[in-house]
Amino acid sequence: MNKKLIVLAVVALTMTSALAGMKNPTVGGQEMYPTKNIIENAVNSADHTTLVAAVKAAGLVETLEGPGPFTVFAPTNEAFIKLPAGTVDTLLKPENKDTLTKILTYHVVAGRLSASDLKKQIKAGNGTAQLTTVEGGKLWASLQGNQIMLKDEKGGTALVTIPNVFQSNGVIHVIDSVVQPN
């Protein structure tokens, strides 16, 4: 047998073994699978039940199951708790669907931006990257230590606590606060 073929076979086996040993990221106590879409993974996260309820109330499930790709900054349940008392209940009412949709689509950027991509944009922007959201507003990304921090149009901030949760139709970055458009 050709020596090059043997070397290639050994390399392929080694890489396959290494990949088989890699675990998918865990969010909300559940593995997130890169072969599933954003919604299929999000519904399994115990930390994102409020976000999933909001996405359903806004009628955005079908969109986030679509091909994308999307970069989603996903606030945890704890992030929603930081909002003034009664805010979430009010937003989930049918008559507030437009406002809820505006807030949720403000958490989405078109394209698949990894943490590395965001850091490159931050560096290229001399410390700040301006992102245009699907809602049409702006978010500004910068670094706080080695963590990515988002600043919203109202001056609020959110830290990316779990970056790079890759999905079949994009990537999720878990954040610790709800960002809000003007």
C-alpha atoms as a PDB file:
ATOM      1  CA  MET A   1       0.000   0.000   0.000  1.00  0.00           C
ATOM      2  CA  ASN A   2       1.201   3.513  -0.787  1.00  0.00           C
ATOM      3  CA  LYS A   3       2.816   5.284   2.236  1.00  0.00           C
ATOM      4  CA  LYS A   4       0.904   8.511   1.473  1.00  0.00           C
ATOM      5  CA  LEU A   5      -2.377   6.610   1.505  1.00  0.00           C
ATOM      6  CA  ILE A   6      -1.542   5.046   4.876  1.00  0.00           C
ATOM      7  CA  VAL A   7      -0.619   8.449   6.336  1.00  0.00           C
ATOM      8  CA  LEU A   8      -3.857   9.960   5.022  1.00  0.00           C
ATOM      9  CA  ALA A   9      -5.884   7.089   6.487  1.00  0.00           C
ATOM     10  CA  VAL A  10      -4.225   7.534   9.911  1.00  0.00           C
ATOM     11  CA  VAL A  11      -4.834  11.310   9.811  1.00  0.00           C
ATOM     12  CA  ALA A  12      -8.490  10.775   8.842  1.00  0.00           C
ATOM     13  CA  LEU A  13      -9.020   8.260  11.671  1.00  0.00           C
ATOM     14  CA  THR A  14      -7.329  10.566  14.192  1.00  0.00           C
ATOM     15  CA  MET A  15      -9.482  13.535  13.145  1.00  0.00           C
ATOM     16  CA  THR A  16     -12.661  11.441  13.211  1.00  0.00           C
ATOM     17  CA  SER A  17     -11.826  10.220  16.713  1.00  0.00           C
ATOM     18  CA  ALA A  18     -11.058  13.735  17.900  1.00  0.00           C
ATOM     19  CA  LEU A  19     -14.306  15.106  16.458  1.00  0.00           C
ATOM     20  CA  ALA A  20     -16.311  12.235  17.965  1.00  0.00           C
ATOM     21  CA  GLY A  21     -14.917  13.146  21.391  1.00  0.00           C
ATOM     22  CA  MET A  22     -15.930  16.817  21.090  1.00  0.00           C
ATOM     23  CA  LYS A  23     -19.098  17.737  22.913  1.00  0.00           C
ATOM     24  CA  ASN A  24     -21.620  20.191  21.591  1.00  0.00           C
ATOM     25  CA  PRO A  25     -21.997  23.333  23.711  1.00  0.00           C
ATOM     26  CA  THR A  26     -24.485  23.129  26.559  1.00  0.00           C
ATOM     27  CA  VAL A  27     -27.015  25.918  27.086  1.00  0.00           C
ATOM     28  CA  GLY A  28     -29.681  25.767  29.763  1.00  0.00           C
ATOM     29  CA  GLY A  29     -28.590  22.264  30.718  1.00  0.00           C
ATOM     30  CA  GLN A  30     -29.047  20.828  27.215  1.00  0.00           C
ATOM     31  CA  GLU A  31     -26.664  20.101  24.380  1.00  0.00           C
ATOM     32  CA  MET A  32     -27.068  22.377  21.383  1.00  0.00           C
ATOM     33  CA  TYR A  33     -26.674  20.549  18.090  1.00  0.00           C
ATOM     34  CA  PRO A  34     -25.169  22.313  15.044  1.00  0.00           C
ATOM     35  CA  THR A  35     -27.422  20.205  12.801  1.00  0.00           C
ATOM     36  CA  LYS A  36     -30.583  21.700  14.364  1.00  0.00           C
ATOM     37  CA  ASN A  37     -31.964  25.149  13.625  1.00  0.00           C
ATOM     38  CA  ILE A  38     -32.197  28.030  16.100  1.00  0.00           C
ATOM     39  CA  ILE A  39     -35.722  27.168  17.262  1.00  0.00           C
ATOM     40  CA  GLU A  40     -35.098  23.414  17.517  1.00  0.00           C
ATOM     41  CA  ASN A  41     -32.207  24.095  19.897  1.00  0.00           C
ATOM     42  CA  ALA A  42     -33.699  27.041  21.801  1.00  0.00           C
ATOM     43  CA  VAL A  43     -36.834  25.135  22.850  1.00  0.00           C
ATOM     44  CA  ASN A  44     -34.593  22.696  24.748  1.00  0.00           C
ATOM     45  CA  SER A  45     -32.762  25.342  26.796  1.00  0.00           C
ATOM     46  CA  ALA A  46     -34.148  25.747  30.316  1.00  0.00           C
ATOM     47  CA  ASP A  47     -32.487  29.199  30.365  1.00  0.00           C
ATOM     48  CA  HIS A  48     -34.479  30.478  27.369  1.00  0.00           C
ATOM     49  CA  THR A  49     -38.123  29.615  28.109  1.00  0.00           C
ATOM     50  CA  THR A  50     -39.102  33.302  28.243  1.00  0.00           C
ATOM     51  CA  LEU A  51     -37.374  33.999  24.926  1.00  0.00           C
ATOM     52  CA  VAL A  52     -39.061  31.016  23.277  1.00  0.00           C
ATOM     53  CA  ALA A  53     -42.479  32.137  24.604  1.00  0.00           C
ATOM     54  CA  ALA A  54     -41.818  35.631  23.253  1.00  0.00           C
ATOM     55  CA  VAL A  55     -40.724  34.322  19.831  1.00  0.00           C
ATOM     56  CA  LYS A  56     -43.930  32.262  19.651  1.00  0.00           C
ATOM     57  CA  ALA A  57     -46.109  35.223  20.729  1.00  0.00           C
ATOM     58  CA  ALA A  58     -44.462  37.438  18.091  1.00  0.00           C
ATOM     59  CA  GLY A  59     -45.009  34.847  15.363  1.00  0.00           C
ATOM     60  CA  LEU A  60     -41.288  34.572  14.605  1.00  0.00           C
ATOM     61  CA  VAL A  61     -40.901  30.790  14.909  1.00  0.00           C
ATOM     62  CA  GLU A  62     -41.151  30.142  11.172  1.00  0.00           C
ATOM     63  CA  THR A  63     -38.648  32.907  10.399  1.00  0.00           C
ATOM     64  CA  LEU A  64     -36.049  31.578  12.848  1.00  0.00           C
ATOM     65  CA  GLU A  65     -36.560  28.063  11.510  1.00  0.00           C
ATOM     66  CA  GLY A  66     -35.782  29.392   8.021  1.00  0.00           C
ATOM     67  CA  PRO A  67     -32.479  29.142   6.160  1.00  0.00           C
ATOM     68  CA  GLY A  68     -30.986  32.383   7.524  1.00  0.00           C
ATOM     69  CA  PRO A  69     -28.219  32.580   8.327  1.00  0.00           C
ATOM     70  CA  PHE A  70     -28.898  34.558  11.493  1.00  0.00           C
ATOM     71  CA  THR A  71     -26.788  35.748  14.388  1.00  0.00           C
ATOM     72  CA  VAL A  72     -29.045  35.769  17.449  1.00  0.00           C
ATOM     73  CA  PHE A  73     -28.130  37.486  20.700  1.00  0.00           C
ATOM     74  CA  ALA A  74     -30.315  35.371  22.997  1.00  0.00           C
ATOM     75  CA  PRO A  75     -31.240  36.830  26.391  1.00  0.00           C
ATOM     76  CA  THR A  76     -31.662  34.331  29.212  1.00  0.00           C
ATOM     77  CA  ASN A  77     -34.652  34.127  31.544  1.00  0.00           C
ATOM     78  CA  GLU A  78     -32.522  36.033  34.083  1.00  0.00           C
ATOM     79  CA  ALA A  79     -32.034  38.800  31.502  1.00  0.00           C
ATOM     80  CA  PHE A  80     -35.808  39.190  31.143  1.00  0.00           C
ATOM     81  CA  ILE A  81     -36.182  39.296  34.948  1.00  0.00           C
ATOM     82  CA  LYS A  82     -33.972  42.426  34.957  1.00  0.00           C
ATOM     83  CA  LEU A  83     -36.714  44.318  33.068  1.00  0.00           C
ATOM     84  CA  PRO A  84     -39.178  46.346  35.128  1.00  0.00           C
ATOM     85  CA  ALA A  85     -41.869  44.248  36.821  1.00  0.00           C
ATOM     86  CA  GLY A  86     -44.728  43.347  34.479  1.00  0.00           C
ATOM     87  CA  THR A  87     -42.829  44.183  31.273  1.00  0.00           C
ATOM     88  CA  VAL A  88     -42.702  40.628  29.924  1.00  0.00           C
ATOM     89  CA  ASP A  89     -46.371  39.932  30.719  1.00  0.00           C
ATOM     90  CA  THR A  90     -47.356  43.167  28.986  1.00  0.00           C
ATOM     91  CA  LEU A  91     -45.228  42.411  25.905  1.00  0.00           C
ATOM     92  CA  LEU A  92     -46.713  38.916  25.556  1.00  0.00           C
ATOM     93  CA  LYS A  93     -50.256  40.312  25.186  1.00  0.00           C
ATOM     94  CA  PRO A  94     -51.602  40.079  21.604  1.00  0.00           C
ATOM     95  CA  GLU A  95     -52.152  43.829  21.388  1.00  0.00           C
ATOM     96  CA  ASN A  96     -48.401  44.394  21.950  1.00  0.00           C
ATOM     97  CA  LYS A  97     -47.201  42.003  19.232  1.00  0.00           C
ATOM     98  CA  ASP A  98     -45.646  44.808  17.133  1.00  0.00           C
ATOM     99  CA  THR A  99     -43.583  46.100  20.063  1.00  0.00           C
ATOM    100  CA  LEU A 100     -42.522  42.572  21.001  1.00  0.00           C
ATOM    101  CA  THR A 101     -41.524  41.839  17.401  1.00  0.00           C
ATOM    102  CA  LYS A 102     -39.482  45.051  17.279  1.00  0.00           C
ATOM    103  CA  ILE A 103     -37.587  44.106  20.453  1.00  0.00           C
ATOM    104  CA  LEU A 104     -36.972  40.514  19.367  1.00  0.00           C
ATOM    105  CA  THR A 105     -35.798  41.363  15.845  1.00  0.00           C
ATOM    106  CA  TYR A 106     -33.438  43.907  17.442  1.00  0.00           C
ATOM    107  CA  HIS A 107     -31.607  40.855  18.879  1.00  0.00           C
ATOM    108  CA  VAL A 108     -30.983  39.403  15.394  1.00  0.00           C
ATOM    109  CA  VAL A 109     -28.327  40.315  12.830  1.00  0.00           C
ATOM    110  CA  ALA A 110     -28.331  38.894   9.303  1.00  0.00           C
ATOM    111  CA  GLY A 111     -25.456  36.504   8.636  1.00  0.00           C
ATOM    112  CA  ARG A 112     -23.453  34.077  10.760  1.00  0.00           C
ATOM    113  CA  LEU A 113     -21.095  36.146  12.926  1.00  0.00           C
ATOM    114  CA  SER A 114     -18.903  34.089  15.233  1.00  0.00           C
ATOM    115  CA  ALA A 115     -17.232  35.652  18.272  1.00  0.00           C
ATOM    116  CA  SER A 116     -14.028  35.696  16.232  1.00  0.00           C
ATOM    117  CA  ASP A 117     -15.805  37.579  13.417  1.00  0.00           C
ATOM    118  CA  LEU A 118     -17.183  40.090  15.913  1.00  0.00           C
ATOM    119  CA  LYS A 119     -13.758  40.581  17.511  1.00  0.00           C
ATOM    120  CA  LYS A 120     -12.218  41.204  14.070  1.00  0.00           C
ATOM    121  CA  GLN A 121     -14.897  43.840  13.369  1.00  0.00           C
ATOM    122  CA  ILE A 122     -14.275  45.415  16.787  1.00  0.00           C
ATOM    123  CA  LYS A 123     -10.542  45.583  16.076  1.00  0.00           C
ATOM    124  CA  ALA A 124     -11.134  47.000  12.573  1.00  0.00           C
ATOM    125  CA  GLY A 125     -13.460  49.611  14.101  1.00  0.00           C
ATOM    126  CA  ASN A 126     -10.808  50.728  16.612  1.00  0.00           C
ATOM    127  CA  GLY A 127     -12.626  49.173  19.553  1.00  0.00           C
ATOM    128  CA  THR A 128     -16.234  49.235  18.378  1.00  0.00           C
ATOM    129  CA  ALA A 129     -18.186  47.384  15.696  1.00  0.00           C
ATOM    130  CA  GLN A 130     -21.523  48.756  14.558  1.00  0.00           C
ATOM    131  CA  LEU A 131     -24.067  46.041  13.756  1.00  0.00           C
ATOM    132  CA  THR A 132     -27.336  46.581  11.895  1.00  0.00           C
ATOM    133  CA  THR A 133     -30.142  44.472  13.322  1.00  0.00           C
ATOM    134  CA  VAL A 134     -32.966  42.815  11.399  1.00  0.00           C
ATOM    135  CA  GLU A 135     -35.249  45.363  13.106  1.00  0.00           C
ATOM    136  CA  GLY A 136     -33.237  48.099  11.357  1.00  0.00           C
ATOM    137  CA  GLY A 137     -31.603  49.522  14.453  1.00  0.00           C
ATOM    138  CA  LYS A 138     -27.976  49.595  15.538  1.00  0.00           C
ATOM    139  CA  LEU A 139     -26.062  47.635  18.162  1.00  0.00           C
ATOM    140  CA  TRP A 140     -22.462  48.382  19.045  1.00  0.00           C
ATOM    141  CA  ALA A 141     -20.092  45.574  19.994  1.00  0.00           C
ATOM    142  CA  SER A 142     -16.919  46.130  21.985  1.00  0.00           C
ATOM    143  CA  LEU A 143     -14.700  44.125  24.289  1.00  0.00           C
ATOM    144  CA  GLN A 144     -14.854  44.103  28.063  1.00  0.00           C
ATOM    145  CA  GLY A 145     -11.762  42.098  28.900  1.00  0.00           C
ATOM    146  CA  ASN A 146     -12.102  39.124  26.569  1.00  0.00           C
ATOM    147  CA  GLN A 147     -15.926  39.171  26.570  1.00  0.00           C
ATOM    148  CA  ILE A 148     -18.009  40.789  23.875  1.00  0.00           C
ATOM    149  CA  MET A 149     -20.258  43.536  25.186  1.00  0.00           C
ATOM    150  CA  LEU A 150     -23.232  44.939  23.299  1.00  0.00           C
ATOM    151  CA  LYS A 151     -24.523  48.469  23.711  1.00  0.00           C
ATOM    152  CA  ASP A 152     -28.060  49.242  22.564  1.00  0.00           C
ATOM    153  CA  GLU A 153     -29.643  52.432  21.225  1.00  0.00           C
ATOM    154  CA  LYS A 154     -30.850  53.367  24.723  1.00  0.00           C
ATOM    155  CA  GLY A 155     -27.377  53.028  26.263  1.00  0.00           C
ATOM    156  CA  GLY A 156     -28.061  49.659  27.907  1.00  0.00           C
ATOM    157  CA  THR A 157     -25.452  46.919  27.785  1.00  0.00           C
ATOM    158  CA  ALA A 158     -25.354  43.135  27.644  1.00  0.00           C
ATOM    159  CA  LEU A 159     -22.433  40.736  27.929  1.00  0.00           C
ATOM    160  CA  VAL A 160     -22.080  37.665  25.759  1.00  0.00           C
ATOM    161  CA  THR A 161     -21.872  34.903  28.364  1.00  0.00           C
ATOM    162  CA  ILE A 162     -21.835  31.912  25.994  1.00  0.00           C
ATOM    163  CA  PRO A 163     -20.495  32.642  22.491  1.00  0.00           C
ATOM    164  CA  ASN A 164     -20.543  30.530  19.339  1.00  0.00           C
ATOM    165  CA  VAL A 165     -23.483  28.179  19.770  1.00  0.00           C
ATOM    166  CA  PHE A 166     -23.579  27.206  16.110  1.00  0.00           C
ATOM    167  CA  GLN A 167     -26.868  26.157  14.494  1.00  0.00           C
ATOM    168  CA  SER A 168     -27.744  24.842  11.041  1.00  0.00           C
ATOM    169  CA  ASN A 169     -29.075  28.305  10.149  1.00  0.00           C
ATOM    170  CA  GLY A 170     -26.778  30.593  12.099  1.00  0.00           C
ATOM    171  CA  VAL A 171     -25.214  31.139  15.487  1.00  0.00           C
ATOM    172  CA  ILE A 172     -26.507  32.058  18.936  1.00  0.00           C
ATOM    173  CA  HIS A 173     -24.583  34.148  21.445  1.00  0.00           C
ATOM    174  CA  VAL A 174     -26.207  33.967  24.891  1.00  0.00           C
ATOM    175  CA  ILE A 175     -26.445  37.402  26.565  1.00  0.00           C
ATOM    176  CA  ASP A 176     -27.153  38.481  30.135  1.00  0.00           C
ATOM    177  CA  SER A 177     -29.510  41.419  29.442  1.00  0.00           C
ATOM    178  CA  VAL A 178     -32.263  42.339  27.003  1.00  0.00           C
ATOM    179  CA  VAL A 179     -31.061  44.961  24.504  1.00  0.00           C
ATOM    180  CA  GLN A 180     -33.609  47.542  23.426  1.00  0.00           C
ATOM    181  CA  PRO A 181     -34.124  49.655  20.323  1.00  0.00           C
ATOM    182  CA  ASN A 182     -35.200  53.298  20.365  1.00  0.00           C
END
